[in-house]
Amino acid sequence: EKSDVTIVVSDVEKAFLAKIIPSARVDIVSLINTPISVGAPFAERSGILFIGGFRHAPNVDAIKWYVSEVFPIVRRLLPDVVTTVVGSNMPDEVGALHQDGLRILGFVEDTGPLLRLARVSIAPLRFGAGIKGKINEAMNYGIPVVATECAVEGMQLLDGRDVLVSNDAHGFAQAIVRLYNDVALWDTLSAAGRANVQTHFSPDVARPAIRALLIR
């Protein structure tokens, strides 16, 4: 109420605040992703990738749930596929999850090489809010994403068109397996993900929103 403007990252937060303080001015300036050259094509990619800072509790919960509930199914159906887990401030409880088929790397200075070669990115978040940088980052590199509903909240992503979405372990695992083996689906989601980043999270989108904040 005392601010000239409150900035949020998606229309979900804007709608939420509108219910609490209808008179407040709330504008959207979301995450900004500069388009980059796409990574390797389907045939030259392998593995499943999770990236997330572990000082953020939803990421800790997400990878623990994935390893305990989803990974055993994926491991059975894709026995030669490795899931790589990357993130700073990794607690011992996450580091201890290391096992066959699961590579726990912790902090990585440059994630670019991993993003350019991974075939599937996962966002198994069960709680949290805001735009998920891990999803935009993966899509910017052309990696299709399997996510929960919570993870894609406010990102203008549709299940089956831009991303594959499931909240239960079996459905999440099946989505990974399907995407991992289906080159046509992979190509479709790869292109759609990159288009979504360009349409909603690029500098061209952010520039007028920031300018409007300064000249009103």
Short mmCIF file of C-alpha atoms in Angstrom, two decimals:
data_model
loop_
_atom_site.label_atom_id
_atom_site.label_comp_id
_atom_site.label_asym_id
_atom_site.label_seq_id
_atom_site.Cartn_x
_atom_site.Cartn_y
_atom_site.Cartn_z
CA GLU A 1 0.00 0.00 0.00
CA LYS A 2 2.90 2.38 0.72
CA SER A 3 4.83 1.48 -2.43
CA ASP A 4 4.55 3.24 -5.76
CA VAL A 5 4.62 -0.16 -7.42
CA THR A 6 5.12 -3.79 -6.47
CA ILE A 7 6.87 -6.01 -9.00
CA VAL A 8 6.06 -9.71 -9.31
CA VAL A 9 7.20 -12.35 -11.80
CA SER A 10 3.90 -13.76 -13.09
CA ASP A 11 0.18 -13.12 -13.40
CA VAL A 12 -0.42 -15.69 -10.65
CA GLU A 13 1.23 -13.46 -8.04
CA LYS A 14 -0.42 -10.37 -9.50
CA ALA A 15 -3.87 -11.94 -9.18
CA PHE A 16 -3.08 -13.11 -5.66
CA LEU A 17 -2.10 -9.62 -4.50
CA ALA A 18 -5.10 -8.07 -6.25
CA LYS A 19 -7.37 -10.08 -3.96
CA ILE A 20 -5.56 -8.89 -0.84
CA ILE A 21 -4.93 -5.23 -1.72
CA PRO A 22 -7.05 -4.30 -4.76
CA SER A 23 -5.88 -0.69 -4.72
CA ALA A 24 -2.16 -1.52 -5.00
CA ARG A 25 -0.34 -1.11 -8.27
CA VAL A 26 1.27 -4.42 -9.18
CA ASP A 27 3.27 -4.88 -12.39
CA ILE A 28 4.95 -7.94 -13.90
CA VAL A 29 8.63 -8.11 -14.75
CA SER A 30 9.51 -11.77 -15.10
CA LEU A 31 12.77 -13.65 -15.44
CA ILE A 32 14.81 -12.58 -18.44
CA ASN A 33 16.48 -15.20 -20.62
CA THR A 34 18.67 -14.11 -23.52
CA PRO A 35 18.20 -16.55 -26.41
CA ILE A 36 21.21 -18.78 -27.02
CA SER A 37 22.20 -21.22 -29.71
CA VAL A 38 20.41 -24.51 -29.26
CA GLY A 39 22.33 -27.51 -27.96
CA ALA A 40 22.83 -30.89 -29.61
CA PRO A 41 19.99 -32.67 -31.44
CA PHE A 42 18.08 -35.61 -29.96
CA ALA A 43 20.41 -38.33 -31.23
CA GLU A 44 23.49 -36.68 -29.72
CA ARG A 45 21.94 -36.13 -26.29
CA SER A 46 21.62 -38.48 -23.33
CA GLY A 47 20.65 -38.49 -19.68
CA ILE A 48 18.19 -36.74 -17.39
CA LEU A 49 19.14 -33.47 -15.71
CA PHE A 50 18.03 -31.67 -12.56
CA ILE A 51 19.48 -28.26 -11.69
CA GLY A 52 18.52 -26.33 -8.57
CA GLY A 53 20.10 -24.49 -5.67
CA PHE A 54 19.64 -26.52 -2.50
CA ARG A 55 19.38 -23.57 -0.16
CA HIS A 56 15.84 -23.48 -1.56
CA ALA A 57 13.73 -26.03 0.34
CA PRO A 58 11.46 -26.98 -2.62
CA ASN A 59 14.51 -28.25 -4.52
CA VAL A 60 15.59 -30.46 -1.64
CA ASP A 61 12.11 -31.94 -1.38
CA ALA A 62 11.86 -32.32 -5.15
CA ILE A 63 14.99 -34.38 -5.60
CA LYS A 64 14.28 -36.53 -2.54
CA TRP A 65 10.81 -37.30 -3.91
CA TYR A 66 12.21 -38.00 -7.37
CA VAL A 67 14.86 -40.39 -6.06
CA SER A 68 12.55 -42.28 -3.71
CA GLU A 69 9.40 -42.46 -5.85
CA VAL A 70 10.16 -41.72 -9.51
CA PHE A 71 13.73 -42.84 -10.08
CA PRO A 72 13.12 -46.56 -9.35
CA ILE A 73 10.51 -46.64 -12.13
CA VAL A 74 12.74 -44.74 -14.54
CA ARG A 75 15.66 -47.00 -13.67
CA ARG A 76 13.60 -50.09 -14.44
CA LEU A 77 12.36 -48.76 -17.78
CA LEU A 78 15.56 -46.95 -18.82
CA PRO A 79 18.27 -49.01 -17.11
CA ASP A 80 21.19 -47.39 -18.94
CA VAL A 81 20.09 -43.78 -18.48
CA VAL A 82 21.80 -41.63 -15.84
CA THR A 83 20.10 -38.85 -13.89
CA THR A 84 22.48 -36.00 -13.04
CA VAL A 85 21.75 -33.72 -10.09
CA VAL A 86 23.42 -30.30 -10.00
CA GLY A 87 23.10 -27.52 -7.44
CA SER A 88 24.93 -25.36 -4.96
CA ASN A 89 24.67 -25.66 -1.17
CA MET A 90 23.86 -29.36 -1.43
CA PRO A 91 23.03 -30.84 2.00
CA ASP A 92 24.43 -34.17 3.11
CA GLU A 93 21.01 -35.78 2.82
CA VAL A 94 21.01 -35.09 -0.92
CA GLY A 95 24.66 -36.03 -1.44
CA ALA A 96 23.96 -39.35 0.23
CA LEU A 97 21.42 -40.24 -2.48
CA HIS A 98 24.22 -41.14 -4.91
CA GLN A 99 23.74 -44.63 -6.42
CA ASP A 100 23.96 -46.48 -9.72
CA GLY A 101 22.21 -44.44 -12.39
CA LEU A 102 22.20 -41.32 -10.21
CA ARG A 103 25.09 -38.87 -10.46
CA ILE A 104 25.19 -36.24 -7.70
CA LEU A 105 27.50 -33.42 -8.77
CA GLY A 106 26.64 -30.56 -6.43
CA PHE A 107 27.91 -27.14 -7.48
CA VAL A 108 29.08 -26.81 -11.10
CA GLU A 109 30.81 -23.63 -12.25
CA ASP A 110 29.48 -23.83 -15.81
CA THR A 111 26.29 -25.79 -16.45
CA GLY A 112 26.33 -25.01 -20.18
CA PRO A 113 27.99 -28.27 -21.29
CA LEU A 114 25.47 -30.30 -19.28
CA LEU A 115 22.54 -28.34 -20.69
CA ARG A 116 23.78 -28.73 -24.25
CA LEU A 117 23.95 -32.54 -23.99
CA ALA A 118 21.12 -33.62 -21.65
CA ARG A 119 18.08 -35.14 -23.34
CA VAL A 120 15.43 -34.49 -20.66
CA SER A 121 15.22 -31.92 -17.88
CA ILE A 122 13.06 -32.54 -14.81
CA ALA A 123 11.30 -30.18 -12.39
CA PRO A 124 9.63 -32.46 -9.82
CA LEU A 125 8.66 -29.61 -7.45
CA ARG A 126 5.85 -30.28 -5.01
CA PHE A 127 5.62 -26.79 -3.51
CA GLY A 128 6.97 -23.31 -4.13
CA ALA A 129 5.98 -20.27 -6.15
CA GLY A 130 7.18 -17.96 -8.89
CA ILE A 131 8.68 -18.56 -12.30
CA LYS A 132 11.05 -21.52 -12.29
CA GLY A 133 14.45 -20.59 -13.66
CA LYS A 134 15.39 -24.24 -14.10
CA ILE A 135 12.58 -24.68 -16.63
CA ASN A 136 13.38 -21.56 -18.63
CA GLU A 137 17.08 -22.38 -18.63
CA ALA A 138 16.48 -25.91 -19.92
CA MET A 139 14.04 -24.76 -22.58
CA ASN A 140 16.41 -22.02 -23.71
CA TYR A 141 18.93 -24.78 -24.47
CA GLY A 142 16.29 -26.78 -26.33
CA ILE A 143 15.79 -29.43 -23.63
CA PRO A 144 12.17 -30.59 -23.21
CA VAL A 145 10.96 -30.62 -19.61
CA VAL A 146 8.92 -32.99 -17.47
CA ALA A 147 7.40 -31.09 -14.56
CA THR A 148 4.69 -30.97 -11.93
CA GLU A 149 1.77 -28.53 -12.04
CA CYS A 150 3.43 -26.51 -9.29
CA ALA A 151 6.60 -26.16 -11.34
CA VAL A 152 4.87 -24.72 -14.42
CA GLU A 153 2.56 -22.35 -12.54
CA GLY A 154 2.34 -18.95 -14.23
CA MET A 155 4.62 -19.90 -17.12
CA GLN A 156 2.05 -20.18 -19.95
CA LEU A 157 3.07 -23.79 -20.54
CA LEU A 158 0.51 -26.40 -21.59
CA ASP A 159 0.84 -30.11 -20.96
CA GLY A 160 1.48 -31.93 -24.21
CA ARG A 161 2.11 -28.75 -26.20
CA ASP A 162 5.12 -27.20 -24.47
CA VAL A 163 5.93 -29.56 -21.61
CA LEU A 164 4.85 -32.86 -20.06
CA VAL A 165 3.14 -32.51 -16.67
CA SER A 166 2.36 -35.04 -13.96
CA ASN A 167 2.00 -34.84 -10.18
CA ASP A 168 2.20 -38.54 -9.36
CA ALA A 169 5.34 -40.64 -9.41
CA HIS A 170 4.17 -43.18 -11.97
CA GLY A 171 2.88 -40.55 -14.39
CA PHE A 172 6.05 -38.49 -13.97
CA ALA A 173 8.24 -41.51 -14.71
CA GLN A 174 6.16 -42.53 -17.71
CA ALA A 175 6.41 -38.99 -19.10
CA ILE A 176 10.21 -39.12 -18.81
CA VAL A 177 10.38 -42.49 -20.57
CA ARG A 178 8.02 -41.38 -23.32
CA LEU A 179 9.94 -38.18 -23.97
CA TYR A 180 13.29 -39.93 -23.78
CA ASN A 181 12.37 -42.39 -26.53
CA ASP A 182 10.11 -40.37 -28.84
CA VAL A 183 12.15 -38.18 -31.19
CA ALA A 184 9.08 -36.56 -32.79
CA LEU A 185 7.66 -35.56 -29.43
CA TRP A 186 11.09 -34.42 -28.28
CA ASP A 187 11.54 -32.18 -31.32
CA THR A 188 8.05 -30.70 -30.89
CA LEU A 189 8.51 -29.86 -27.21
CA SER A 190 12.05 -28.62 -27.77
CA ALA A 191 10.85 -26.08 -30.33
CA ALA A 192 7.79 -25.12 -28.29
CA GLY A 193 9.86 -24.58 -25.14
CA ARG A 194 12.28 -22.28 -26.90
CA ALA A 195 9.37 -20.36 -28.41
CA ASN A 196 7.77 -19.96 -24.99
CA VAL A 197 10.96 -18.46 -23.56
CA GLN A 198 11.21 -16.05 -26.49
CA THR A 199 7.54 -15.06 -26.24
CA HIS A 200 7.29 -14.56 -22.48
CA PHE A 201 10.77 -14.29 -20.93
CA SER A 202 13.07 -12.62 -23.45
CA PRO A 203 14.72 -9.17 -23.22
CA ASP A 204 12.28 -7.98 -25.91
CA VAL A 205 9.40 -8.75 -23.54
CA ALA A 206 11.03 -7.34 -20.42
CA ARG A 207 12.21 -4.09 -21.99
CA PRO A 208 8.79 -2.39 -22.38
CA ALA A 209 7.68 -3.64 -18.96
CA ILE A 210 10.72 -2.07 -17.31
CA ARG A 211 10.36 1.11 -19.34
CA ALA A 212 6.73 1.43 -18.22
CA LEU A 213 7.83 1.25 -14.59
CA LEU A 214 10.16 4.21 -15.04
CA ILE A 215 8.05 6.60 -17.08
CA ARG A 216 4.64 6.37 -15.42
#
